[in-house]
Amino acid sequence: MDRKLLDILVCPLCKSKLTYDKKAGELICKADRLAFPIRDGIPVMLEEEARSLSPEEEVE
Ligand SMILES: [Zn+2]
């Protein structure tokens, strides 16, 4: 995942910066507690495709 790409990516809902979860291969919005998938190296920035984080999931 390209660092520069990560810098320009924002959450489509709240426009805040995303955190890259390398292990899960997801982009996390801490504010909305949503995880956006990365497919074939391309971040899927769609609310419909995002996964809601469970309360147990730690967002650093
Ligand atoms: Zn958000």
Tab-separated table of N, CA, C and O and ligand atoms in Angstrom:
chain	number	residue	atom	x	y	z
A	1	MET	N	0.854	-1.204	0.000
A	1	MET	CA	0.000	0.000	0.000
A	1	MET	C	0.881	1.243	0.000
A	1	MET	O	1.774	1.401	0.826
A	2	ASP	N	0.632	2.104	-0.925
A	2	ASP	CA	1.440	3.304	-1.122
A	2	ASP	C	1.156	4.341	-0.035
A	2	ASP	O	0.017	4.711	0.198
A	3	ARG	N	2.225	4.770	0.611
A	3	ARG	CA	2.093	5.777	1.674
A	3	ARG	C	1.457	7.067	1.155
A	3	ARG	O	0.653	7.695	1.829
A	4	LYS	N	1.864	7.454	-0.035
A	4	LYS	CA	1.342	8.704	-0.617
A	4	LYS	C	-0.151	8.589	-0.876
A	4	LYS	O	-0.904	9.527	-0.660
A	5	LEU	N	-0.540	7.420	-1.336
A	5	LEU	CA	-1.955	7.183	-1.588
A	5	LEU	C	-2.740	7.276	-0.283
A	5	LEU	O	-3.801	7.886	-0.220
A	6	LEU	N	-2.172	6.701	0.752
A	6	LEU	CA	-2.827	6.732	2.056
A	6	LEU	C	-3.015	8.167	2.534
A	6	LEU	O	-4.015	8.495	3.164
A	7	ASP	N	-2.031	9.016	2.229
A	7	ASP	CA	-2.105	10.416	2.652
A	7	ASP	C	-3.270	11.172	2.031
A	7	ASP	O	-3.792	12.098	2.631
A	8	ILE	N	-3.640	10.792	0.823
A	8	ILE	CA	-4.706	11.541	0.157
A	8	ILE	C	-6.081	10.916	0.355
A	8	ILE	O	-7.096	11.530	0.058
A	9	LEU	N	-6.084	9.700	0.894
A	9	LEU	CA	-7.365	9.037	1.098
A	9	LEU	C	-8.046	9.528	2.369
A	9	LEU	O	-7.427	9.625	3.417
A	10	VAL	N	-9.308	9.825	2.247
A	10	VAL	CA	-10.085	10.202	3.421
A	10	VAL	C	-11.366	9.377	3.447
A	10	VAL	O	-11.777	8.802	2.442
A	11	CYS	N	-11.983	9.350	4.591
A	11	CYS	CA	-13.241	8.641	4.746
A	11	CYS	C	-14.315	9.313	3.881
A	11	CYS	O	-14.458	10.535	3.924
A	12	PRO	N	-15.053	8.540	3.094
A	12	PRO	CA	-16.086	9.136	2.236
A	12	PRO	C	-17.252	9.720	3.039
A	12	PRO	O	-18.010	10.539	2.519
A	13	LEU	N	-17.362	9.330	4.293
A	13	LEU	CA	-18.469	9.819	5.112
A	13	LEU	C	-18.105	11.076	5.878
A	13	LEU	O	-18.786	12.096	5.775
A	14	CYS	N	-17.035	11.006	6.650
A	14	CYS	CA	-16.716	12.130	7.531
A	14	CYS	C	-15.492	12.907	7.083
A	14	CYS	O	-15.148	13.907	7.687
A	15	LYS	N	-14.833	12.430	6.014
A	15	LYS	CA	-13.677	13.113	5.423
A	15	LYS	C	-12.475	13.199	6.350
A	15	LYS	O	-11.586	14.026	6.131
A	16	SER	N	-12.447	12.355	7.336
A	16	SER	CA	-11.265	12.363	8.188
A	16	SER	C	-10.245	11.357	7.668
A	16	SER	O	-10.548	10.514	6.828
A	17	LYS	N	-9.026	11.468	8.174
A	17	LYS	CA	-7.941	10.610	7.698
A	17	LYS	C	-8.162	9.168	8.140
A	17	LYS	O	-8.777	8.896	9.167
A	18	LEU	N	-7.629	8.269	7.325
A	18	LEU	CA	-7.803	6.855	7.591
A	18	LEU	C	-6.522	6.243	8.140
A	18	LEU	O	-5.433	6.740	7.892
A	19	THR	N	-6.700	5.185	8.871
A	19	THR	CA	-5.571	4.429	9.390
A	19	THR	C	-5.466	3.122	8.621
A	19	THR	O	-6.468	2.431	8.432
A	20	TYR	N	-4.257	2.818	8.186
A	20	TYR	CA	-4.060	1.590	7.433
A	20	TYR	C	-3.749	0.438	8.386
A	20	TYR	O	-2.772	0.491	9.123
A	21	ASP	N	-4.586	-0.562	8.358
A	21	ASP	CA	-4.349	-1.777	9.133
A	21	ASP	C	-3.667	-2.788	8.221
A	21	ASP	O	-4.314	-3.421	7.396
A	22	LYS	N	-2.367	-2.892	8.386
A	22	LYS	CA	-1.574	-3.730	7.492
A	22	LYS	C	-1.968	-5.202	7.619
A	22	LYS	O	-2.062	-5.925	6.638
A	23	LYS	N	-2.197	-5.633	8.830
A	23	LYS	CA	-2.503	-7.040	9.097
A	23	LYS	C	-3.817	-7.451	8.432
A	23	LYS	O	-3.908	-8.498	7.790
A	24	ALA	N	-4.833	-6.616	8.593
A	24	ALA	CA	-6.143	-6.940	8.029
A	24	ALA	C	-6.259	-6.509	6.569
A	24	ALA	O	-7.139	-6.961	5.849
A	25	GLY	N	-5.342	-5.636	6.148
A	25	GLY	CA	-5.428	-5.110	4.799
A	25	GLY	C	-6.656	-4.234	4.607
A	25	GLY	O	-7.350	-4.311	3.592
A	26	GLU	N	-6.897	-3.414	5.609
A	26	GLU	CA	-8.081	-2.550	5.565
A	26	GLU	C	-7.696	-1.120	5.930
A	26	GLU	O	-6.700	-0.894	6.609
A	27	LEU	N	-8.540	-0.211	5.506
A	27	LEU	CA	-8.382	1.184	5.897
A	27	LEU	C	-9.468	1.503	6.906
A	27	LEU	O	-10.654	1.292	6.658
A	28	ILE	N	-9.045	2.003	8.044
A	28	ILE	CA	-9.950	2.197	9.164
A	28	ILE	C	-10.292	3.676	9.343
A	28	ILE	O	-9.405	4.523	9.362
A	29	CYS	N	-11.584	3.949	9.485
A	29	CYS	CA	-12.017	5.274	9.936
A	29	CYS	C	-12.355	5.145	11.404
A	29	CYS	O	-13.285	4.426	11.767
A	30	LYS	N	-11.570	5.831	12.223
A	30	LYS	CA	-11.776	5.733	13.668
A	30	LYS	C	-13.072	6.391	14.096
A	30	LYS	O	-13.745	5.939	15.019
A	31	ALA	N	-13.422	7.482	13.432
A	31	ALA	CA	-14.615	8.237	13.812
A	31	ALA	C	-15.888	7.425	13.570
A	31	ALA	O	-16.776	7.368	14.417
A	32	ASP	N	-15.964	6.781	12.418
A	32	ASP	CA	-17.159	6.009	12.070
A	32	ASP	C	-17.035	4.541	12.474
A	32	ASP	O	-18.003	3.798	12.382
A	33	ARG	N	-15.821	4.142	12.863
A	33	ARG	CA	-15.534	2.745	13.173
A	33	ARG	C	-15.921	1.848	12.004
A	33	ARG	O	-16.623	0.858	12.150
A	34	LEU	N	-15.436	2.245	10.836
A	34	LEU	CA	-15.648	1.457	9.632
A	34	LEU	C	-14.300	1.015	9.072
A	34	LEU	O	-13.315	1.738	9.168
A	35	ALA	N	-14.305	-0.171	8.485
A	35	ALA	CA	-13.093	-0.686	7.838
A	35	ALA	C	-13.371	-0.866	6.356
A	35	ALA	O	-14.258	-1.613	5.958
A	36	PHE	N	-12.593	-0.140	5.556
A	36	PHE	CA	-12.750	-0.231	4.102
A	36	PHE	C	-11.756	-1.251	3.552
A	36	PHE	O	-10.578	-1.209	3.892
A	37	PRO	N	-12.227	-2.150	2.716
A	37	PRO	CA	-11.332	-3.194	2.197
A	37	PRO	C	-10.374	-2.663	1.136
A	37	PRO	O	-10.646	-1.646	0.496
A	38	ILE	N	-9.264	-3.362	0.977
A	38	ILE	CA	-8.340	-3.071	-0.125
A	38	ILE	C	-8.307	-4.309	-1.009
A	38	ILE	O	-7.963	-5.401	-0.546
A	39	ARG	N	-8.742	-4.143	-2.241
A	39	ARG	CA	-8.785	-5.284	-3.150
A	39	ARG	C	-7.790	-5.095	-4.285
A	39	ARG	O	-7.848	-4.098	-4.993
A	40	ASP	N	-6.886	-6.062	-4.420
A	40	ASP	CA	-5.838	-5.998	-5.440
A	40	ASP	C	-5.074	-4.678	-5.354
A	40	ASP	O	-4.751	-4.066	-6.369
A	41	GLY	N	-4.836	-4.238	-4.132
A	41	GLY	CA	-4.067	-3.025	-3.912
A	41	GLY	C	-4.848	-1.744	-4.103
A	41	GLY	O	-4.302	-0.656	-4.008
A	42	ILE	N	-6.134	-1.876	-4.380
A	42	ILE	CA	-6.963	-0.692	-4.602
A	42	ILE	C	-7.977	-0.551	-3.462
A	42	ILE	O	-8.804	-1.436	-3.239
A	43	PRO	N	-7.896	0.569	-2.756
A	43	PRO	CA	-8.832	0.787	-1.659
A	43	PRO	C	-10.263	0.971	-2.180
A	43	PRO	O	-10.479	1.712	-3.130
A	44	VAL	N	-11.183	0.254	-1.573
A	44	VAL	CA	-12.585	0.359	-1.974
A	44	VAL	C	-13.278	1.320	-1.005
A	44	VAL	O	-13.639	0.966	0.097
A	45	MET	N	-13.398	2.562	-1.444
A	45	MET	CA	-13.922	3.594	-0.554
A	45	MET	C	-15.431	3.756	-0.712
A	45	MET	O	-15.940	4.811	-1.055
A	46	LEU	N	-16.133	2.683	-0.473
A	46	LEU	CA	-17.588	2.701	-0.580
A	46	LEU	C	-18.198	2.283	0.754
A	46	LEU	O	-17.790	1.276	1.339
A	47	GLU	N	-19.169	3.051	1.173
A	47	GLU	CA	-19.800	2.760	2.453
A	47	GLU	C	-20.438	1.367	2.452
A	47	GLU	O	-20.403	0.644	3.443
A	48	GLU	N	-21.008	0.985	1.301
A	48	GLU	CA	-21.664	-0.322	1.200
A	48	GLU	C	-20.683	-1.467	1.367
A	48	GLU	O	-21.059	-2.565	1.777
A	49	GLU	N	-19.427	-1.205	0.999
A	49	GLU	CA	-18.415	-2.262	1.059
A	49	GLU	C	-17.689	-2.290	2.403
A	49	GLU	O	-16.960	-3.232	2.697
A	50	ALA	N	-17.885	-1.263	3.181
A	50	ALA	CA	-17.152	-1.163	4.437
A	50	ALA	C	-17.742	-2.097	5.491
A	50	ALA	O	-18.923	-2.427	5.470
A	51	ARG	N	-16.877	-2.479	6.388
A	51	ARG	CA	-17.243	-3.370	7.467
A	51	ARG	C	-17.297	-2.543	8.752
A	51	ARG	O	-16.418	-1.712	8.997
A	52	SER	N	-18.320	-2.772	9.557
A	52	SER	CA	-18.377	-2.089	10.843
A	52	SER	C	-17.463	-2.791	11.832
A	52	SER	O	-17.472	-4.015	11.915
A	53	LEU	N	-16.703	-2.026	12.556
A	53	LEU	CA	-15.833	-2.619	13.561
A	53	LEU	C	-16.655	-2.980	14.787
A	53	LEU	O	-17.513	-2.215	15.213
A	54	SER	N	-16.365	-4.146	15.321
A	54	SER	CA	-17.054	-4.549	16.541
A	54	SER	C	-16.445	-3.804	17.719
A	54	SER	O	-15.311	-3.342	17.647
A	55	PRO	N	-17.198	-3.679	18.807
A	55	PRO	CA	-16.708	-2.911	19.958
A	55	PRO	C	-15.393	-3.463	20.526
A	55	PRO	O	-14.605	-2.706	21.089
A	56	GLU	N	-15.158	-4.758	20.355
A	56	GLU	CA	-13.926	-5.364	20.877
A	56	GLU	C	-12.712	-4.979	20.058
A	56	GLU	O	-11.583	-5.117	20.508
A	57	GLU	N	-12.939	-4.571	18.827
A	57	GLU	CA	-11.802	-4.300	17.960
A	57	GLU	C	-11.114	-3.009	18.362
A	57	GLU	O	-11.744	-1.961	18.436
A	58	GLU	N	-9.846	-3.148	18.602
A	58	GLU	CA	-9.051	-2.016	19.064
A	58	GLU	C	-8.634	-1.165	17.884
A	58	GLU	O	-8.101	-1.669	16.899
A	59	VAL	N	-8.943	0.101	17.945
A	59	VAL	CA	-8.481	1.031	16.916
A	59	VAL	C	-7.459	1.936	17.566
A	59	VAL	O	-7.765	2.706	18.454
A	60	GLU	N	-6.237	1.778	17.131
A	60	GLU	CA	-5.147	2.504	17.800
A	60	GLU	C	-5.167	3.989	17.503
A	60	GLU	O	-5.636	4.413	16.446
B	1	ZN	ZN	-15.414	8.414	8.694
